[in-house]
Short mmCIF file of C-alpha atoms in Angstrom, two decimals:
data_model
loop_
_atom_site.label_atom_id
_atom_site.label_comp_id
_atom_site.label_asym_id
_atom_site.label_seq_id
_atom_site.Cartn_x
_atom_site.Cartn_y
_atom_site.Cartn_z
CA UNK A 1 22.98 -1.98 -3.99
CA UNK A 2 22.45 -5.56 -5.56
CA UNK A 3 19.52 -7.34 -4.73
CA UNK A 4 17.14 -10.36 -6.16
CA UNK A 5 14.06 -8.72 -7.66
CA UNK A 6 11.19 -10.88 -8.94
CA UNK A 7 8.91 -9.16 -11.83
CA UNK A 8 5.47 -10.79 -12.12
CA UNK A 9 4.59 -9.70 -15.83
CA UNK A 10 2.45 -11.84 -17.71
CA UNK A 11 3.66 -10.22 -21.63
CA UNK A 12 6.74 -11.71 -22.28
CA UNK A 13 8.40 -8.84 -23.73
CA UNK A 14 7.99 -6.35 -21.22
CA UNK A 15 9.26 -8.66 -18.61
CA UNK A 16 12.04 -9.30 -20.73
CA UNK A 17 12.61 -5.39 -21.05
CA UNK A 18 12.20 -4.80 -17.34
CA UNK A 19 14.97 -7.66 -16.33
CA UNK A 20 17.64 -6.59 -18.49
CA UNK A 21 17.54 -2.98 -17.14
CA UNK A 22 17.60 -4.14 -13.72
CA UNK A 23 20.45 -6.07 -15.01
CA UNK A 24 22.52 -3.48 -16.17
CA UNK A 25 22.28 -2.20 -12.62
CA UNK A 26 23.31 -5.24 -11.06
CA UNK A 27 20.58 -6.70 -9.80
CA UNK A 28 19.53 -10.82 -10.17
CA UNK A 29 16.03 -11.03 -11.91
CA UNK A 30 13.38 -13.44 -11.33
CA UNK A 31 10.35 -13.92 -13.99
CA UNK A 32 7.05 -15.47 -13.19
CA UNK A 33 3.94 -14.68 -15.50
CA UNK A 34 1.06 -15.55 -13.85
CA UNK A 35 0.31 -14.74 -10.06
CA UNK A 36 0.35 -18.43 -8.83
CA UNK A 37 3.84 -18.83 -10.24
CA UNK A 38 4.71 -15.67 -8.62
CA UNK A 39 3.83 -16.76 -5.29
CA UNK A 40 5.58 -19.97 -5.28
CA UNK A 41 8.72 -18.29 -6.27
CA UNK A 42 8.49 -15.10 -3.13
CA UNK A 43 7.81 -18.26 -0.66
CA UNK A 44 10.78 -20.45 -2.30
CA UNK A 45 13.41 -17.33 -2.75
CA UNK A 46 12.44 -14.65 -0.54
CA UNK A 47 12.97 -11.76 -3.31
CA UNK A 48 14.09 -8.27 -2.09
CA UNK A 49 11.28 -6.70 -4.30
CA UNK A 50 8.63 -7.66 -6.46
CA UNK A 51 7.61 -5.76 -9.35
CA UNK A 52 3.73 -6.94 -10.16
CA UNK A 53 1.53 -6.46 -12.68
CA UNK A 54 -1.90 -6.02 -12.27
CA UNK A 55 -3.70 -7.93 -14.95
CA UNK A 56 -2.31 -11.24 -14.95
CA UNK A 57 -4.21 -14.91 -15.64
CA UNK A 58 -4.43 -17.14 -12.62
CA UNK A 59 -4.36 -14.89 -10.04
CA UNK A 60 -3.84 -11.11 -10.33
CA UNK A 61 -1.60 -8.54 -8.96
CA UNK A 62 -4.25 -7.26 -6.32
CA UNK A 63 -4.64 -11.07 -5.36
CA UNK A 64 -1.32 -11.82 -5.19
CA UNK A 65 -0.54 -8.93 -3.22
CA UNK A 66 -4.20 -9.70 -0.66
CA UNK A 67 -2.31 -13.10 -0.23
CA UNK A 68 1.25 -11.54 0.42
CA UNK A 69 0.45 -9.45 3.05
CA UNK A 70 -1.82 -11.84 5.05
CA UNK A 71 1.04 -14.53 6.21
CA UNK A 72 4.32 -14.51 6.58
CA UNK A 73 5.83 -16.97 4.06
CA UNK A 74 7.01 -20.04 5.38
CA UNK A 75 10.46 -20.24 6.71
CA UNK A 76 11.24 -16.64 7.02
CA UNK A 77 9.78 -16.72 10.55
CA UNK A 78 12.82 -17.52 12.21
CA UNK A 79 14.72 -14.24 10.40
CA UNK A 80 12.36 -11.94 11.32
CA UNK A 81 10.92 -10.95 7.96
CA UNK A 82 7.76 -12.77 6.20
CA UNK A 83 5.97 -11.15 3.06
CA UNK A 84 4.35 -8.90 5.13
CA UNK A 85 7.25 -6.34 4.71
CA UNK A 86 8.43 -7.53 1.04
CA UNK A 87 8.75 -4.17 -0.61
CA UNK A 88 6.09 -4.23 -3.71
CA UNK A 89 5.94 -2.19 -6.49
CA UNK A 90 3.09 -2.61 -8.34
CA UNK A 91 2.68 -1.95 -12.43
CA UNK A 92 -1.02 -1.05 -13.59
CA UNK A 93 -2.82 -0.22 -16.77
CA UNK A 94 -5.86 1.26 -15.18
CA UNK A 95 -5.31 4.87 -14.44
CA UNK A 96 -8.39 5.96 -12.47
CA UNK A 97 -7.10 6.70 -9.16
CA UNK A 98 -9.52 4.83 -7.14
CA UNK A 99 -8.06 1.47 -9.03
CA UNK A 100 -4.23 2.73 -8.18
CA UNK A 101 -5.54 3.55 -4.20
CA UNK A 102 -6.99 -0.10 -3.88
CA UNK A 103 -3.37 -2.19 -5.29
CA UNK A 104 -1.99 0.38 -1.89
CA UNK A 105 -4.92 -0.40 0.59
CA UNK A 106 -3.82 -3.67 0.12
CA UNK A 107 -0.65 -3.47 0.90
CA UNK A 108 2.05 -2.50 -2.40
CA UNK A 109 4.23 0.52 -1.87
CA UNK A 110 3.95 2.28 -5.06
CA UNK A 111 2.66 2.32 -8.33
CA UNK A 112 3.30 3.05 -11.60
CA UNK A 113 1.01 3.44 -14.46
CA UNK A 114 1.41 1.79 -18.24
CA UNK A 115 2.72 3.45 -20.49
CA UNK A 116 5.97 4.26 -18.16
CA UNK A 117 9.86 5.19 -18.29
CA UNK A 118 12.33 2.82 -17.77
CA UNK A 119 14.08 5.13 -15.88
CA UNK A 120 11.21 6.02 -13.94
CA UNK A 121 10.94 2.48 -12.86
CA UNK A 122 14.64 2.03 -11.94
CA UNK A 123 14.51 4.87 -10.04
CA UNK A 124 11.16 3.27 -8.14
CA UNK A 125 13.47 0.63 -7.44
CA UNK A 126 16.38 2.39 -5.97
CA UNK A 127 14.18 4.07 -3.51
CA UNK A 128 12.05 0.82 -2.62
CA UNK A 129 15.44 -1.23 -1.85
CA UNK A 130 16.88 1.70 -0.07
CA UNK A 131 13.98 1.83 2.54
CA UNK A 132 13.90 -1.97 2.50
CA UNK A 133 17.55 -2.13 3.36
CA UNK A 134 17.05 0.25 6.33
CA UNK A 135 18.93 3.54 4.37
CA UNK A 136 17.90 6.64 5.49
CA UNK A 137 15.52 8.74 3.24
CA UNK A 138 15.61 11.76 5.13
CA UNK A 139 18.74 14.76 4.31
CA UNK A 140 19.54 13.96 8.26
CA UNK A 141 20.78 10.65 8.16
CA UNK A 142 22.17 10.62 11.93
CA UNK A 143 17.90 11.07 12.64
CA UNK A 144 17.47 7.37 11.34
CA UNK A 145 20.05 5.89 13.86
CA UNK A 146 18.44 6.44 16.89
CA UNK A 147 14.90 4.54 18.54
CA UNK A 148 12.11 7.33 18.04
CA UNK A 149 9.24 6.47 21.10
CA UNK A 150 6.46 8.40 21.04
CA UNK A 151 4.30 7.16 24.06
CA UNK A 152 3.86 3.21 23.64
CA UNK A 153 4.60 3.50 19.75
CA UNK A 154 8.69 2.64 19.31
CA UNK A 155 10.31 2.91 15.91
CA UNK A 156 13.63 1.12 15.75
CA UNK A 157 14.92 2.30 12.18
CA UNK A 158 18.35 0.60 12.26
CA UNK A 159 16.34 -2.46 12.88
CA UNK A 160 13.80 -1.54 10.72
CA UNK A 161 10.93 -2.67 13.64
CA UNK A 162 8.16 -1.27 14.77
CA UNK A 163 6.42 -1.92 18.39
CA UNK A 164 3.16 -0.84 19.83
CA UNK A 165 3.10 -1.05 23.67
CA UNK A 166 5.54 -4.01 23.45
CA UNK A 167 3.91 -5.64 20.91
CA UNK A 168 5.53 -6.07 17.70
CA UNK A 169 3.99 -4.87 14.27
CA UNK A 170 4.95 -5.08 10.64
CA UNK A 171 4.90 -2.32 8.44
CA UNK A 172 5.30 -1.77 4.30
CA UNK A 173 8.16 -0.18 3.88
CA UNK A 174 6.04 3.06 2.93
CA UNK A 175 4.28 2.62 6.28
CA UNK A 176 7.55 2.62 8.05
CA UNK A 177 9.17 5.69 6.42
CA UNK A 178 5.89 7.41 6.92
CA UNK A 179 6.03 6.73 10.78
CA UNK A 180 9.72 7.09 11.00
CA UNK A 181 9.40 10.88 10.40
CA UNK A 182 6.40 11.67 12.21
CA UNK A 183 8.03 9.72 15.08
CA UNK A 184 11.00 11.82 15.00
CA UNK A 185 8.99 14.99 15.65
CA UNK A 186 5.88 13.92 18.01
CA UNK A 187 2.85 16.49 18.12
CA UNK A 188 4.30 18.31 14.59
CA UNK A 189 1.59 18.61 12.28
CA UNK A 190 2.51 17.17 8.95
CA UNK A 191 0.39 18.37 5.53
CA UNK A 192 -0.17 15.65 3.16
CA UNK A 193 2.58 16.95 0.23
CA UNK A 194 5.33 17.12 3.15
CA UNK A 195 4.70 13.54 4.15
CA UNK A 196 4.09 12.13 0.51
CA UNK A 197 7.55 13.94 0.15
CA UNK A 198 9.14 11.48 3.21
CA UNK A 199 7.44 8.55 1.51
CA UNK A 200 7.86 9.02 -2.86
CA UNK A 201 10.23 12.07 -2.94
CA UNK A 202 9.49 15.02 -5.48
CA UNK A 203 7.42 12.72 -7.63
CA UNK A 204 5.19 14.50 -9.34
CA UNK A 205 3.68 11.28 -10.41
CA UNK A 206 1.41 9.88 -6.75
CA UNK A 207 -1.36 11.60 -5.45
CA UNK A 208 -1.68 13.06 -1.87
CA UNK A 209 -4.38 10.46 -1.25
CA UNK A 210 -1.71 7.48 -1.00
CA UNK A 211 -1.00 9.60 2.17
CA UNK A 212 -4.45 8.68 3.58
CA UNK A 213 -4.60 5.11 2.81
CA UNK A 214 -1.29 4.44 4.35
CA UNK A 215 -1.92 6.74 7.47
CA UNK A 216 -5.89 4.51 7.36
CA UNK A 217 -3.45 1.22 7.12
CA UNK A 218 -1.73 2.24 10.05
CA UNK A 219 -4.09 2.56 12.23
CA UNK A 220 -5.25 -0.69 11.69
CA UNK A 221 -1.89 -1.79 13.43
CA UNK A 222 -1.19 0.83 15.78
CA UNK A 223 -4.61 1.73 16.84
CA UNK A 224 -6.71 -0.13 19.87
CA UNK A 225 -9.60 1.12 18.22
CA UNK A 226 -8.73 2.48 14.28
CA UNK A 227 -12.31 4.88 14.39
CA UNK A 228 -11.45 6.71 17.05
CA UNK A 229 -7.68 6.87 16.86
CA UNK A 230 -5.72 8.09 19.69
CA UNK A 231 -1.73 8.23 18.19
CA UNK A 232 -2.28 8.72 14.81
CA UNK A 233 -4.73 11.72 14.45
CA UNK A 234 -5.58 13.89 11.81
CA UNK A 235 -5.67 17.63 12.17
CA UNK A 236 -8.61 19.27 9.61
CA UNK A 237 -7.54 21.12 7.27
CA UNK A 238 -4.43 20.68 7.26
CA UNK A 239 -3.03 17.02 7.62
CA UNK A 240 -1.99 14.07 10.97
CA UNK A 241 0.26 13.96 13.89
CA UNK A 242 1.32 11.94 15.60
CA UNK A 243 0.55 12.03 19.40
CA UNK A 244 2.28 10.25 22.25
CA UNK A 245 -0.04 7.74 23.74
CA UNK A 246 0.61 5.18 25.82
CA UNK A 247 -2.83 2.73 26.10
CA UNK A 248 -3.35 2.44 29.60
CA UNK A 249 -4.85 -1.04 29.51
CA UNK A 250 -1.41 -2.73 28.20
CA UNK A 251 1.95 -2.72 29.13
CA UNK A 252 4.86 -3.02 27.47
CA UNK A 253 6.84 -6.52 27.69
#
């Protein structure tokens, strides 16, 4: 698929390097090299992906992406997507784990540490704009066409939605794919490798932790109260289900 990606990338020659392989796979680039200029260009042409470096002057990558997934950007309202669900893929010197945990507990979708492979990164790309674009990750494509309720908690995967008692959420594409499969089998238990599988694939490259800070991100949305949750629980030992609850103090719409 052809899309618009914008790389935020404040050394010149490995932005250059980045757009012309996502070039030679079709794709129209975007540069910005500082953060501000990188979030006047997602609010003025709504990019498919961004590919963000961390260490950048103005504002950084972890700013830029605290400010992206605050709002939605102006204008995309009316179409139903804002930056909330702009796929981000996040490029990062620092290689302590804790420092690659905290660009996801903000909000990017994956990671990839400098020095990297082009051909890692394209293929971080294909997989980011696939799950953006509503394609099914899973070998069982016809499981991705259907609503998946579990209690209150609805995931609409051709419409790429999520609702919570009637109430509409948004989700990081990560999120989503995360929730899409444990909504397609309510009360299975699901160890942290088999859901970092639905998420990255057979990278060997994330750690099982991303697992926990999206499944902790999620509760913030699904959960009434995210310390005590009641849909999205973990099982010791061994990993989280995914329970159908329906809050009795709300209705759906």
């Amino acid at each position: 698929m052809c899309a618009f990606v914008l790389v935020a990338e404040d050394d010149e020659k490995q932005a250059d390097l980045i757009r012309r392989y996502l070039e030679r796979e079709g794709h129209t680039v975007g540069v910005a090299h500082d953060g501000r200029t990188a979030l006047e260009r997602v609010r003025l042409h709504d990019p498919d992906l961004l590919i963000l470096d961390v260490m950048m002057p103005e504002i950084d990558g972890l700013g830029v992406t605290r400010v992206l997934r605050a709002a939605p950007a102006p204008g995309t309202e009316a179409a139903g997507r804002g930056t909330g669900t702009l796929p981000i893929l996040m490029l990062t010197a620092r290689s302590t784990e804790d420092d690659l945990l905290l660009g996801l507990d903000l909000g990017a979708d994956d990671y990839l540490t400098k020095p990297y492979s082009p051909r890692e990164l394209m293929a971080r790309v294909r997989t980011l704009l696939r799950r953006a674009s509503g394609a099914a990750h899973s070998p069982a494509p016809e499981a991705d066409a259907r609503v998946l309720r579990a209690g209150g908690l609805v995931v609409d995967a051709l419409r790429h939605e999520v609702t919570v008692d009637g109430q509409r959420v948004e989700c990081t594409p990560g999120e989503f794919e995360l929730l899409a499969a444990m909504a397609a089998e309510p009360e299975r238990v699901f160890t942290r490798p088999q859901l970092l599988d639905r998420i990255h694939g057979s990278s060997g490259y994330i750690s099982v932790r991303t697992v926990d800070v999206h499944v902790l991100n999620l509760r913030k949305k699904i959960e009434a109260n995210p310390r005590t949750p009641r849909r999205l629980v973990t099982v010791f030992g061994v990993g989280y289900k995914l329970v159908a609850y329906r809050d009795p103090a709300r209705r759906e719409a």
